[in-house]
Coordinates of C-alpha atoms in Angstrom, one line a residue:
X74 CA 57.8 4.6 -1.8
X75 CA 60.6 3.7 -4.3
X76 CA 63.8 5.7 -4.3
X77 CA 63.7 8.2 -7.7
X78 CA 67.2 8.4 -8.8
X79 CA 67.0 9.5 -12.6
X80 CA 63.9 11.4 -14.8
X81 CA 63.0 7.9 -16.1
X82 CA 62.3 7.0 -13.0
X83 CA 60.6 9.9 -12.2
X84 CA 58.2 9.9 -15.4
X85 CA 57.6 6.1 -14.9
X86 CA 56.4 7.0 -11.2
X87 CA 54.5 10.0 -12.5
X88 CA 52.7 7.8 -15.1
X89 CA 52.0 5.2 -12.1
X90 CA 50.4 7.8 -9.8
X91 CA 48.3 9.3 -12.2
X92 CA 47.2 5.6 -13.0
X93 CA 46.0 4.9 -9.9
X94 CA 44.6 8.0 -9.3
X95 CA 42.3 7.2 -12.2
X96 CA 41.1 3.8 -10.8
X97 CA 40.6 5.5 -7.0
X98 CA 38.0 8.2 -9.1
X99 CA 36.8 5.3 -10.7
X100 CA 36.7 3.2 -7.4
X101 CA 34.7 6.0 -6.0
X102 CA 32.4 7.3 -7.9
X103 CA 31.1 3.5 -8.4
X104 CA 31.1 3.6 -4.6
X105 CA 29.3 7.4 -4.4
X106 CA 26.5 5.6 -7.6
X107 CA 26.2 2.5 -4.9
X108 CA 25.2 4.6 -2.1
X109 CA 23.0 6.8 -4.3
X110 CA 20.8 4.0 -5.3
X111 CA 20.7 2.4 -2.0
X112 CA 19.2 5.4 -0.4
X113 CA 16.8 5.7 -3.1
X114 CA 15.8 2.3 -3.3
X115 CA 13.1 3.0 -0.5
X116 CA 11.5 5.5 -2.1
X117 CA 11.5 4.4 -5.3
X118 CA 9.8 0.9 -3.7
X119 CA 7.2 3.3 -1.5
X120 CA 6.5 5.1 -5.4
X121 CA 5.8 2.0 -7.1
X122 CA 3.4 0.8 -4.3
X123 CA 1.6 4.1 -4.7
X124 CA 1.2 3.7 -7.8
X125 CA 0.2 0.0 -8.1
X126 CA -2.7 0.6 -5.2
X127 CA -3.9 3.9 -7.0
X128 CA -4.2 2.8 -10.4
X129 CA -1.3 4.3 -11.7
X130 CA -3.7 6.0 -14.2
X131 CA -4.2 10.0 -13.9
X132 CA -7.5 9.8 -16.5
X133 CA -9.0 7.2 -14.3
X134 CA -12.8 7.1 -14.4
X135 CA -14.4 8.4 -11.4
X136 CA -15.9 5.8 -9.0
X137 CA -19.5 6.3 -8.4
X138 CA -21.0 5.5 -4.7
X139 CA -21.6 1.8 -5.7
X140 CA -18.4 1.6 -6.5
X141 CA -17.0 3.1 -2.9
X142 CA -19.8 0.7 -1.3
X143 CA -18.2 -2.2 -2.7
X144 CA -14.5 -1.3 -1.9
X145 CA -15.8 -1.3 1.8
X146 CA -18.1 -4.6 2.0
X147 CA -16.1 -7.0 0.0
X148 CA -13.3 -6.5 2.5
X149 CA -16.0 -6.6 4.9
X150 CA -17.8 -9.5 4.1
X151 CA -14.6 -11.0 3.3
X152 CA -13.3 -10.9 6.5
X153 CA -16.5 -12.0 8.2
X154 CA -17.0 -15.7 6.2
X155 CA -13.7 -16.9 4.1
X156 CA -11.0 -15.0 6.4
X157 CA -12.5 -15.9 9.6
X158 CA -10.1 -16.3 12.0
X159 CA -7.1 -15.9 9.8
X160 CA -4.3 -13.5 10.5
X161 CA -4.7 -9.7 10.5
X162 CA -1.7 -9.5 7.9
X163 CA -3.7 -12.3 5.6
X164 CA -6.8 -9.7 6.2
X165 CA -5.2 -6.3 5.6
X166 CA -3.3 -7.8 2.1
X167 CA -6.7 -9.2 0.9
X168 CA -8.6 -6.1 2.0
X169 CA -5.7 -4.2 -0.1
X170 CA -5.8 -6.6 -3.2
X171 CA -9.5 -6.4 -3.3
X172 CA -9.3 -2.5 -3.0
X173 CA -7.2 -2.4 -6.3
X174 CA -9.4 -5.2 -8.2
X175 CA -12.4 -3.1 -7.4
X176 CA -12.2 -0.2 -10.0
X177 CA -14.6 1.7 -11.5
X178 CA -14.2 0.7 -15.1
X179 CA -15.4 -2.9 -14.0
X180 CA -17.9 -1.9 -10.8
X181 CA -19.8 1.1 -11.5
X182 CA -23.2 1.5 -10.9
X183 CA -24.5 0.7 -14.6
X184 CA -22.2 -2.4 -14.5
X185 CA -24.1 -3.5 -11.6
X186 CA -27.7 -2.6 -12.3
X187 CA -27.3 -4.5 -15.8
X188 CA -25.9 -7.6 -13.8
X189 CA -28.6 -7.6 -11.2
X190 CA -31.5 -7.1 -14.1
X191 CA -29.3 -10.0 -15.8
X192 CA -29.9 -12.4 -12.4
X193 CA -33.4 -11.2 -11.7
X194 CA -34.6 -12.0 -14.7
X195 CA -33.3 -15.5 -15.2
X196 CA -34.5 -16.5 -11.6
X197 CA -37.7 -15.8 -12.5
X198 CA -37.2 -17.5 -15.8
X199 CA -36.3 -20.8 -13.5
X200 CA -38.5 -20.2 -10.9
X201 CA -42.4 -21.3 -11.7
X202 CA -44.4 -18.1 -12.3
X203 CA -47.1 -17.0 -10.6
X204 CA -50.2 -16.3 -12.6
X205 CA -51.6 -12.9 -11.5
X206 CA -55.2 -12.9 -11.8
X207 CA -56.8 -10.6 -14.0
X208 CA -58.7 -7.8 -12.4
X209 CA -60.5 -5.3 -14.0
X210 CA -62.0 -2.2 -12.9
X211 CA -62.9 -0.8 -16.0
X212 CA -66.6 -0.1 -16.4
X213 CA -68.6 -3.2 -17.8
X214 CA -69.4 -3.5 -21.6
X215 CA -72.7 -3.6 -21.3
X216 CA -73.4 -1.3 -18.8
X217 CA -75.7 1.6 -19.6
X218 CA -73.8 4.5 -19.9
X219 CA -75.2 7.7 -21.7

């Protein structure tokens, strides 16, 4: 600490202290901001994960039970043919991407019965048809009936 040995010096000291006592509150509240965001960086990162594997939407449409049925077997069947024998990390991050691309708006039980409809319908347009042969059990035209 410097010798004071007039009010010049004094002042000029004064002026110095207060000075540095501004970048030290400066210094530290950057420092205090810092630590703030660091320990809220976790849950900030857990929040957006929630949010991304939910939807993120509150006025969602409701899954139907085809829906639910097809968030289980496509993981499922996944994991039985193309993941075979692959990682259980690999398996549990498609199982989880697949649970977020299945959502109602897209797989929903309407959505399905119009694709299915859709398929049958053009198989048996490529398929050769079967001609059914006519039966009748009606009652003759020229039976006698009174």
């Amino acid at each position: 600490m410097p010798k004071i040995q007039n009010l010049q010096q004094l002042r000029a000291e004064i002026q110095v202290l207060r000075q540095k006592k501004i970048e030290q509150e400066l210094y530290f509240s950057q420092k205090k901001e810092s630590l703030q965001e660091a320990v809220r960086s976790p849950f900030k990162f857990a929040r957006k994960m929630v949010n991304f594997f939910s939807g993120g939407k509150a006025n969602e449409i409701q899954a139907d039970w085809t829906t639910a049925m097809l968030r289980f077997a496509i993981p499922f069947l996944l994991n039985k043919t193309l993941l075979k024998g692959k990682g259980g990390i690999i398996k549990s991050a498609i199982a989880l991407i697949s649970q977020k691309a299945i959502n109602p708006s897209l797989f929903n039980q309407a959505t399905i019965s119009g694709l299915v409809d859709k398929v049958s319908g053009w198989v048996s347009n490529i398929l050769p048809g079967r001609k059914k042969k006519e039966v009748d059990y009606g009652i003759p035209p020229d039976s006698e009936t009174s």
